[in-house]
Short mmCIF file of C-alpha atoms in Angstrom, two decimals:
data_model
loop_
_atom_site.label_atom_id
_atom_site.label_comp_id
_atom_site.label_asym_id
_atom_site.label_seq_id
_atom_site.Cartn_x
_atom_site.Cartn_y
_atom_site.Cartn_z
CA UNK A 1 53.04 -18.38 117.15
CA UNK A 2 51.11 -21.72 117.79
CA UNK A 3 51.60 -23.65 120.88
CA UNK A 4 53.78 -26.38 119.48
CA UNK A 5 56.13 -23.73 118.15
CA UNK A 6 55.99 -21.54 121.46
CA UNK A 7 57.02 -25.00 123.20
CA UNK A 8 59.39 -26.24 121.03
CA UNK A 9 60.84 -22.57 121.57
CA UNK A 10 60.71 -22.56 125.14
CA UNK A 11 62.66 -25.75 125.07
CA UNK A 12 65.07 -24.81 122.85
CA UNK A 13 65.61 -21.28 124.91
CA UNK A 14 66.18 -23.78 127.91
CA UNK A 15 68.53 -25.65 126.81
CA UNK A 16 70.78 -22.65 125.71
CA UNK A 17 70.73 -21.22 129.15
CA UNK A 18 71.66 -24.22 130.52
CA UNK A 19 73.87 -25.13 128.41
CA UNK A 20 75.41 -21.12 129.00
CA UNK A 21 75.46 -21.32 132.29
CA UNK A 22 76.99 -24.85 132.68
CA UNK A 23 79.70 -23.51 130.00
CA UNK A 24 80.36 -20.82 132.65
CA UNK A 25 81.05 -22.81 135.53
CA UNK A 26 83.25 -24.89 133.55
CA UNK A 27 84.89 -22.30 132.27
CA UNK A 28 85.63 -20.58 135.41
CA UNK A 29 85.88 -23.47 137.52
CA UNK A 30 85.60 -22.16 140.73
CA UNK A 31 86.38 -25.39 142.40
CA UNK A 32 88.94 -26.38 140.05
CA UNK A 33 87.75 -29.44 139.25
CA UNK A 34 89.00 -29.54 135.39
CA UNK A 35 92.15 -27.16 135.62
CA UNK A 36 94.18 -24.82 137.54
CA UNK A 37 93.50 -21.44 138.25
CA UNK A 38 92.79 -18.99 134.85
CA UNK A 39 95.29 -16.49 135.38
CA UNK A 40 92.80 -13.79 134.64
CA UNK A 41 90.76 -14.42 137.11
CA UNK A 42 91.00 -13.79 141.10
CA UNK A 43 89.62 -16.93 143.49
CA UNK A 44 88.15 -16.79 147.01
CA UNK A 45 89.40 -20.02 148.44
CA UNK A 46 86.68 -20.43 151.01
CA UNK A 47 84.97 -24.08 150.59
CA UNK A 48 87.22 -27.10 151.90
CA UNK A 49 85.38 -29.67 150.88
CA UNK A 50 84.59 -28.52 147.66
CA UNK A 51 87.84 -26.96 146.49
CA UNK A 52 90.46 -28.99 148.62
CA UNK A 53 90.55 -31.58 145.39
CA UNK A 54 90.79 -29.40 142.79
CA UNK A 55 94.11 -27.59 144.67
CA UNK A 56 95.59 -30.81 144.55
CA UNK A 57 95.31 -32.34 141.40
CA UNK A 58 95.85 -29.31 139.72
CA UNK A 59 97.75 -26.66 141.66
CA UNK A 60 101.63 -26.40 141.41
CA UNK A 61 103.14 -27.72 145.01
CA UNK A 62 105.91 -30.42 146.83
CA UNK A 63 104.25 -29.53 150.16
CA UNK A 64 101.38 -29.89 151.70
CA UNK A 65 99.75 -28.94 155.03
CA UNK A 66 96.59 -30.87 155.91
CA UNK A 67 94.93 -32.20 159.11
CA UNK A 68 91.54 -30.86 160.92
CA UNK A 69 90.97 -27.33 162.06
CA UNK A 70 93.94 -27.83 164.07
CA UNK A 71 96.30 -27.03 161.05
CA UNK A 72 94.11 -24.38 159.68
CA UNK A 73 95.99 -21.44 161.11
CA UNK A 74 99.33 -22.59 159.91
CA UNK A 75 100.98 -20.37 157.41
CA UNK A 76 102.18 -21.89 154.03
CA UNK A 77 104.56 -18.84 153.51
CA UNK A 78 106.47 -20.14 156.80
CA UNK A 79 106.75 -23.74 155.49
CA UNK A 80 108.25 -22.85 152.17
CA UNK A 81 110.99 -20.10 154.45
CA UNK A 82 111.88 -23.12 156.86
CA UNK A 83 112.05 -26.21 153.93
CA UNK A 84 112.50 -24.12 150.93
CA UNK A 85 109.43 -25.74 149.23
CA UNK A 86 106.13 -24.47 147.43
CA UNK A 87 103.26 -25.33 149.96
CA UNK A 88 99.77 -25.98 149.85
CA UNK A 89 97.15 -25.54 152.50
CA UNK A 90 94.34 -28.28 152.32
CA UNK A 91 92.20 -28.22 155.54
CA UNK A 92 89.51 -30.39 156.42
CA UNK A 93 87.51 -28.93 159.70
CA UNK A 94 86.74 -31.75 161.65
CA UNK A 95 87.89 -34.79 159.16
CA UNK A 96 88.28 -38.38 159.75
CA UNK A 97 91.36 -40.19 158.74
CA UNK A 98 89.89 -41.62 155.69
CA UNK A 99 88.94 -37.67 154.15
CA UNK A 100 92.49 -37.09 155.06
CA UNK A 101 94.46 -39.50 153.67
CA UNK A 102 92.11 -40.19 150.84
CA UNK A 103 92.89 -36.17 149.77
CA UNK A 104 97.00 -37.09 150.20
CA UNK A 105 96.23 -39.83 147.64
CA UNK A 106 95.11 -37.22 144.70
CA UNK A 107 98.13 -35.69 145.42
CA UNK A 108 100.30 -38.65 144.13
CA UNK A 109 97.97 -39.52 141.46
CA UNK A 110 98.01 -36.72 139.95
CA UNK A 111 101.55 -36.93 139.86
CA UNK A 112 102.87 -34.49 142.25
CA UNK A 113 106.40 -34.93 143.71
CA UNK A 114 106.11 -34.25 146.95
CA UNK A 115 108.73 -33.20 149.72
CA UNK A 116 106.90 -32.89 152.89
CA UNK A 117 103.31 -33.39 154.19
CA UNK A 118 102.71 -31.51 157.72
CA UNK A 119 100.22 -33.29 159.10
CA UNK A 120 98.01 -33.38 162.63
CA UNK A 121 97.57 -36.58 164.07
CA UNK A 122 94.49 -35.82 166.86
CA UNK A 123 93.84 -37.96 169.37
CA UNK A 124 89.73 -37.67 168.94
CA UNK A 125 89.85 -39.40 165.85
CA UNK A 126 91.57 -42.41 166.34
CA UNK A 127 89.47 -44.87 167.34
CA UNK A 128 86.91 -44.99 164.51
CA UNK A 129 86.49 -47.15 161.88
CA UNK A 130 88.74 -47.15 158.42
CA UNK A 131 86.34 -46.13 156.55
CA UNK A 132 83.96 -43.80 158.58
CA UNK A 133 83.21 -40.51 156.20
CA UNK A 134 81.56 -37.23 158.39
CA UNK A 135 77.91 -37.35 157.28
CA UNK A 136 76.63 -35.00 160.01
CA UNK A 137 78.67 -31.99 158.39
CA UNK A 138 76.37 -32.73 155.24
CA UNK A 139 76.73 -34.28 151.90
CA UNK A 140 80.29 -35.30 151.29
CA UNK A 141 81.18 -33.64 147.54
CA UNK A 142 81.57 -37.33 145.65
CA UNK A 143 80.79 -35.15 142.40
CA UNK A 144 83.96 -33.54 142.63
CA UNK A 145 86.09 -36.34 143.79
CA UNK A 146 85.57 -39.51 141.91
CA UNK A 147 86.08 -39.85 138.13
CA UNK A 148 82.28 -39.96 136.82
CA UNK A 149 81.66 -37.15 134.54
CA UNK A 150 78.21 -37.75 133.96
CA UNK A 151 77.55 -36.55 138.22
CA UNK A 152 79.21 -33.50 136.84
CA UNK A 153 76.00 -31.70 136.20
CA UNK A 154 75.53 -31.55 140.16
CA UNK A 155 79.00 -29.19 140.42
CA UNK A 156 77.98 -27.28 136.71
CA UNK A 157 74.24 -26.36 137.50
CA UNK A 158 74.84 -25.72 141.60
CA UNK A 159 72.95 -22.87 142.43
CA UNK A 160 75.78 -22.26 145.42
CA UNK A 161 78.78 -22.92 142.70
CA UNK A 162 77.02 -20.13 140.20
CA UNK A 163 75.48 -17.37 142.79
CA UNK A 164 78.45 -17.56 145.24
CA UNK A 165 81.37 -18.36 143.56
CA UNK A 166 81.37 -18.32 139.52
CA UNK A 167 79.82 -14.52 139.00
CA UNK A 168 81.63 -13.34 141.95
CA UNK A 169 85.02 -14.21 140.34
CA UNK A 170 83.10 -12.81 136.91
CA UNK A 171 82.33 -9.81 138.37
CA UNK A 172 85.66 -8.93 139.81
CA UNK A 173 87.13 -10.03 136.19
CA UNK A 174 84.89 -7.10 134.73
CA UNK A 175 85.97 -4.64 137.64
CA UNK A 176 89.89 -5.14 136.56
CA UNK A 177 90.70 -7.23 140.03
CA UNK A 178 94.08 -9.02 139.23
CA UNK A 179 93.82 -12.48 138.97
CA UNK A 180 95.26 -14.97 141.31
CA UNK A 181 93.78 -16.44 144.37
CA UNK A 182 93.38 -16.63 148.22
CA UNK A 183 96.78 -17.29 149.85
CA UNK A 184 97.37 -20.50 151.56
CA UNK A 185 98.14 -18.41 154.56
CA UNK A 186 94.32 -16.65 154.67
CA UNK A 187 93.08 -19.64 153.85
CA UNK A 188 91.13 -21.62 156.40
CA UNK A 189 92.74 -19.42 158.63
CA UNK A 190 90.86 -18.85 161.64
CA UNK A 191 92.71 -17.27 164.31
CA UNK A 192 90.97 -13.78 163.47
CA UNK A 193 87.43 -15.03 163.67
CA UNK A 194 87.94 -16.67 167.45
CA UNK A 195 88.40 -15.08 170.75
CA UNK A 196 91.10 -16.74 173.30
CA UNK A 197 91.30 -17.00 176.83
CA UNK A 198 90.45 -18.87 179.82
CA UNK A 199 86.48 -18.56 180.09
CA UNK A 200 86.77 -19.89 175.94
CA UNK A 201 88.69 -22.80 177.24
CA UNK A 202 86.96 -23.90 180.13
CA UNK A 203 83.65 -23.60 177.91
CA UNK A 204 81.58 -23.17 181.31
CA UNK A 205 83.15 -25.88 183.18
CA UNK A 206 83.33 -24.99 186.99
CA UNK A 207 84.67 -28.17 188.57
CA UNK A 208 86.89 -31.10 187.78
CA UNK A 209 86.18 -34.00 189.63
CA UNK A 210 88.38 -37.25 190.66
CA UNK A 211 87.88 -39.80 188.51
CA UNK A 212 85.66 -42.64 189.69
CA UNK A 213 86.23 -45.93 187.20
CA UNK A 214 89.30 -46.60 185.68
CA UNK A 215 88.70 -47.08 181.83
CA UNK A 216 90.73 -48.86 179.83
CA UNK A 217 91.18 -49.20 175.93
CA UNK A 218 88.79 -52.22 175.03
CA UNK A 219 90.13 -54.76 172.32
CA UNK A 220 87.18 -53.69 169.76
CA UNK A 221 88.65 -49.81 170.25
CA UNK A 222 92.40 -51.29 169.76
CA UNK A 223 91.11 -53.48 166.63
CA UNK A 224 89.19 -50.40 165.57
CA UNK A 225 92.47 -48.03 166.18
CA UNK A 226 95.06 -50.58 164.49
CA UNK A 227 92.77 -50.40 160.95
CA UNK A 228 92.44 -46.65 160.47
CA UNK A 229 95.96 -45.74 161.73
CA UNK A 230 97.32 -48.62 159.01
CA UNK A 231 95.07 -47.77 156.07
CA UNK A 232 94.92 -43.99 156.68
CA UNK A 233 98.17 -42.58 158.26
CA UNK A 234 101.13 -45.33 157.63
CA UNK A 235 99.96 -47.13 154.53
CA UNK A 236 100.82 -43.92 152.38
CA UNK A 237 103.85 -43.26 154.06
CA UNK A 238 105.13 -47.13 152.98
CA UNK A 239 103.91 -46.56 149.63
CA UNK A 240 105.96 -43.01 149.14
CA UNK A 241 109.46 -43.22 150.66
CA UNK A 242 110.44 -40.38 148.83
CA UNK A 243 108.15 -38.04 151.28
CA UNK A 244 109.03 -37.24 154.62
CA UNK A 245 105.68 -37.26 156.84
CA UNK A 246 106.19 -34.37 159.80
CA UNK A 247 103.19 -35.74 161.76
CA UNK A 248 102.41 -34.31 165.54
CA UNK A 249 99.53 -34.67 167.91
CA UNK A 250 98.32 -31.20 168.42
CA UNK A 251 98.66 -29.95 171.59
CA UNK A 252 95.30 -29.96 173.47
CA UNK A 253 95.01 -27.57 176.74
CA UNK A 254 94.78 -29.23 180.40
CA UNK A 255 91.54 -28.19 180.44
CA UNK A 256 90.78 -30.75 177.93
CA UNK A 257 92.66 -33.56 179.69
CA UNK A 258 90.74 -32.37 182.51
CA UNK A 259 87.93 -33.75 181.48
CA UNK A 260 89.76 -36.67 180.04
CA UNK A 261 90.80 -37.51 183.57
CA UNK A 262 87.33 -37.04 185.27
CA UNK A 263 86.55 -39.71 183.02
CA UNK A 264 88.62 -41.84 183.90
CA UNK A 265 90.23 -42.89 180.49
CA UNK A 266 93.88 -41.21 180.86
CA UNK A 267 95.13 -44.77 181.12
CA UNK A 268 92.50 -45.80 177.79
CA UNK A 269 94.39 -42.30 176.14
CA UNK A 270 97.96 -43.37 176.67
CA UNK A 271 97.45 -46.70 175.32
CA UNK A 272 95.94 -45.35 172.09
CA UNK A 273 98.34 -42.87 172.17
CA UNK A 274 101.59 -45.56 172.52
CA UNK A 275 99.88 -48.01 169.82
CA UNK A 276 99.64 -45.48 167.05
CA UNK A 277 103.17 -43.94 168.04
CA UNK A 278 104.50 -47.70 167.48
CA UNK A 279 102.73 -48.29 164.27
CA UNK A 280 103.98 -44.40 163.18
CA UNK A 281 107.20 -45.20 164.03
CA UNK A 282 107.68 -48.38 161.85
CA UNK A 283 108.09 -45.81 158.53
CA UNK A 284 111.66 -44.04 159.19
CA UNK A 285 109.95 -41.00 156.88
CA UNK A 286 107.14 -40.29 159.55
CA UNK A 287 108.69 -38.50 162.36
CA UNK A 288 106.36 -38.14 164.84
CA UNK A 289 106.44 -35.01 166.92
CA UNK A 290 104.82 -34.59 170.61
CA UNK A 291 104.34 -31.41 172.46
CA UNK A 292 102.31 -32.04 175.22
CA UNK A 293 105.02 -31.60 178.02
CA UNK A 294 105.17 -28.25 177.42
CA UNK A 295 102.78 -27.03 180.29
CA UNK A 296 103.65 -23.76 179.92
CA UNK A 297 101.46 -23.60 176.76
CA UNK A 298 99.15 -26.62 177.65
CA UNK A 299 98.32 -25.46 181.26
CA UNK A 300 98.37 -21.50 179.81
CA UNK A 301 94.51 -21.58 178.66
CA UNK A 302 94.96 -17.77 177.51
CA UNK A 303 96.16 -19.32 174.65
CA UNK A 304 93.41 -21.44 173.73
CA UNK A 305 89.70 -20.35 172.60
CA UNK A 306 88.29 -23.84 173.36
CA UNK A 307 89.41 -26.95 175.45
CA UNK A 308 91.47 -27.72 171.99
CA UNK A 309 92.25 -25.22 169.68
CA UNK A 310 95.17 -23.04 170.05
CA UNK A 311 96.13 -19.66 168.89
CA UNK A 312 97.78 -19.39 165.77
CA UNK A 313 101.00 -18.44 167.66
CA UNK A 314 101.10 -21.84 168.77
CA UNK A 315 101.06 -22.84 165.10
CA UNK A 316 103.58 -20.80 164.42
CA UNK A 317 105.83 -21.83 167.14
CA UNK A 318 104.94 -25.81 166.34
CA UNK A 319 106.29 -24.91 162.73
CA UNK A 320 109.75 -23.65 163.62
CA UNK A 321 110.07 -26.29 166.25
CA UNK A 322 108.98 -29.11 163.86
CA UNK A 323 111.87 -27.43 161.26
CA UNK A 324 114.25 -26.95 164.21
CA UNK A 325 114.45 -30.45 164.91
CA UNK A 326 114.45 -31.87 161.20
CA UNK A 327 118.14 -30.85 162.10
CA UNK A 328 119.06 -33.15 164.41
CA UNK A 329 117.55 -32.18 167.64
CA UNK A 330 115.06 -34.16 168.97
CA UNK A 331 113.76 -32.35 171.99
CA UNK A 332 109.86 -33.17 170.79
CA UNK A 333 110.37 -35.60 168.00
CA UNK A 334 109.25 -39.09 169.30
CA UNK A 335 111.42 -42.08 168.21
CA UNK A 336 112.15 -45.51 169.28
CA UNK A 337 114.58 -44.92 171.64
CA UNK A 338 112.58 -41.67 173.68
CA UNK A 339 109.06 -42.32 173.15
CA UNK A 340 108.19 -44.32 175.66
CA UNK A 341 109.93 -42.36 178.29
CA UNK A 342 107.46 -39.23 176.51
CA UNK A 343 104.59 -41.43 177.63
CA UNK A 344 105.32 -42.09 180.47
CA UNK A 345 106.01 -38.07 181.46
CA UNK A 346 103.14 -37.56 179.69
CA UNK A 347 101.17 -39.55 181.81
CA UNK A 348 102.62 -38.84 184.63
CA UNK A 349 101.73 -35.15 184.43
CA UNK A 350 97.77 -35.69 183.38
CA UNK A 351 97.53 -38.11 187.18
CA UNK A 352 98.86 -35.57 188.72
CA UNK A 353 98.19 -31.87 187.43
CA UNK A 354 95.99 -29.93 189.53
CA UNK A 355 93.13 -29.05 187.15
CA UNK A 356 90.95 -27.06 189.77
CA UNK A 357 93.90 -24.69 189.73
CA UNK A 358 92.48 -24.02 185.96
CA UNK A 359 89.97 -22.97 187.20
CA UNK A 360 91.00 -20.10 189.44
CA UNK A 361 92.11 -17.28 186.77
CA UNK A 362 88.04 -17.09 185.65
#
């Protein structure tokens, strides 16, 4: 064979296997990108980022459960018992806002008619900026989520999409595995991986201290706060009336507010918290749910495996509350009429709570 043959071979060969392989991953679609699920074929839901669009354009759902890694160890299977829905799970560890509510979006554009959205509100993520994207947790997927199929080639030809999740589900085809996927209750779920108790939630803390200066909420934070909680949490809700928004601020241990308090920014905290419960409040379908004078969980750090994150028993017991009160109870649901009597128990008990007591069950 001469040279220009052997290359012209070579080239050829190469553009077979990568055309072969390419055909694979879109074929499989491990990240769902171009379909559902093939029926044939089992899924290892596994990759938020990555997969979270592809579950909700194409997956079959009127719920959804999203927030940060404080809705990760809800269980779908408990939100379609209590609303008698079809729920997805659709976590996004550590997310602003704007990866939030820009996910929700797909959800409606790809025509979805959806019931319910359970969704956390957290407190450390309301005073940034509309638009602000994580770009410390690495290179935000924009391959998977905008609309340019020629950026495709970055999701077809990923050495991480082919080695860890395309042969995988190929090789469990060939071994007879049934097809289907991970379970929106396994998924994300963390409460397995994580170890609970009091040393976990004081995270080496061995003092809380009076606070010296009194910080309050600046106007830049306010103007700051007022932006993302219109574009990304109530600007939705106005556009979709037929959805009812179950939003709550997760329940963060004293040990957190603790700190919070050593500070000196309670006072900073309660008028963030009282700004976005009055712009939350102007949409009668987000009903905003508060469970932070309930010391007996909040003070209990057993049940915590950082300053913030809870057991999934507190998830649990969030989700039957939450359903309890779609009824007609309001015992943590925040409206017009209670909430600022909530913020002002609230408050009451962070200036006063004895944090050093925390620290006596080490």
């Amino acid at each position: 064979m001469t040279g220009k043959k052997w290359f012209i071979t070579f080239l050829i060969l190469s553009l077979l296997t990568v055309l072969l392989i390419g055909g694979t991953v879109f074929v499989v679609d491990p990240f769902f990108h171009y379909r559902g699920p093939n029926r044939q074929l089992f899924y290892l839901l596994g990759d938020q980022r990555s997969q979270n669009d592809g579950i909700t354009k194409h997956f079959d759902y009127d719920a959804i459960i999203t927030g940060t890694s404080m809705a990760e160890n809800f269980r779908a299977s408990q939100m379609d018992s209590l609303f008698g829905v079809n729920t997805v799970k659709v976590c996004y560890s550590g997310a602003t806002n704007k990866e939030l509510n820009d996910n929700l979006k797909v959800a409606y554009d790809s025509g979805h008619n959806v019931k319910y959205v359970l969704r956390t509100i957290d407190y450390t993520m309301l005073v940034t900026d509309k638009d602000e994207m994580r770009t410390d947790m690495g290179e935000f997927p924009v391959w998977l989520t905008n609309d340019n199929p020629i950026d495709d080639v970055k999701y077809l030809l990923n050495r991480d999409v082919i080695i860890n999740y395309t042969v995988p589900c190929l090789w469990r085809f060939v071994t007879g595995t049934d097809g289907g996927y991970t379970s929106f209750d396994d998924y994300s779920f963390t409460g397995n991986d994580n170890t609970f108790g009091v040393l976990e939630a004081l995270g080496g803390r061995s003092s809380f201290d009076e606070p010296g200066e009194i910080i309050p909420a600046t106007d830049e934070e306010l103007e700051k706060l007022e932006g993302n909680v219109s574009q990304n949490i109530v600007e939705l809700a106005k556009e979709h009336p037929e959805t009812t928004f179950l939003y709550f601020y997760p329940p963060y241990s004293l040990a957190y507010w603790g700190g919070i308090n050593e500070n000196g920014e309670i006072s900073k905290y309660m008028t963030i918290i009282r700004k976005t419960t009055e712009m939350m409040l102007e949409c009668d379908n987000i009903h905003v749910y508060g469970f932070d004078l309930e010391t007996d969980i909040t003070g209990n750090l057993n049940n915590y495996r950082d300053a913030g994150h809870y057991s999934p028993d507190i998830n649990t017991w969030i989700l039957d509350t939450i359903a309890y009160e779609e009824k007609g109870d309001f015992g943590h649901r925040l409206t017009k009429d209670n909430y600022l009597q909530y913020l002002a128990d609230f408050e009451d008990i962070l200036e006063s709570y004895d944090y050093p007591a925390l620290l006596s069950d080490k």
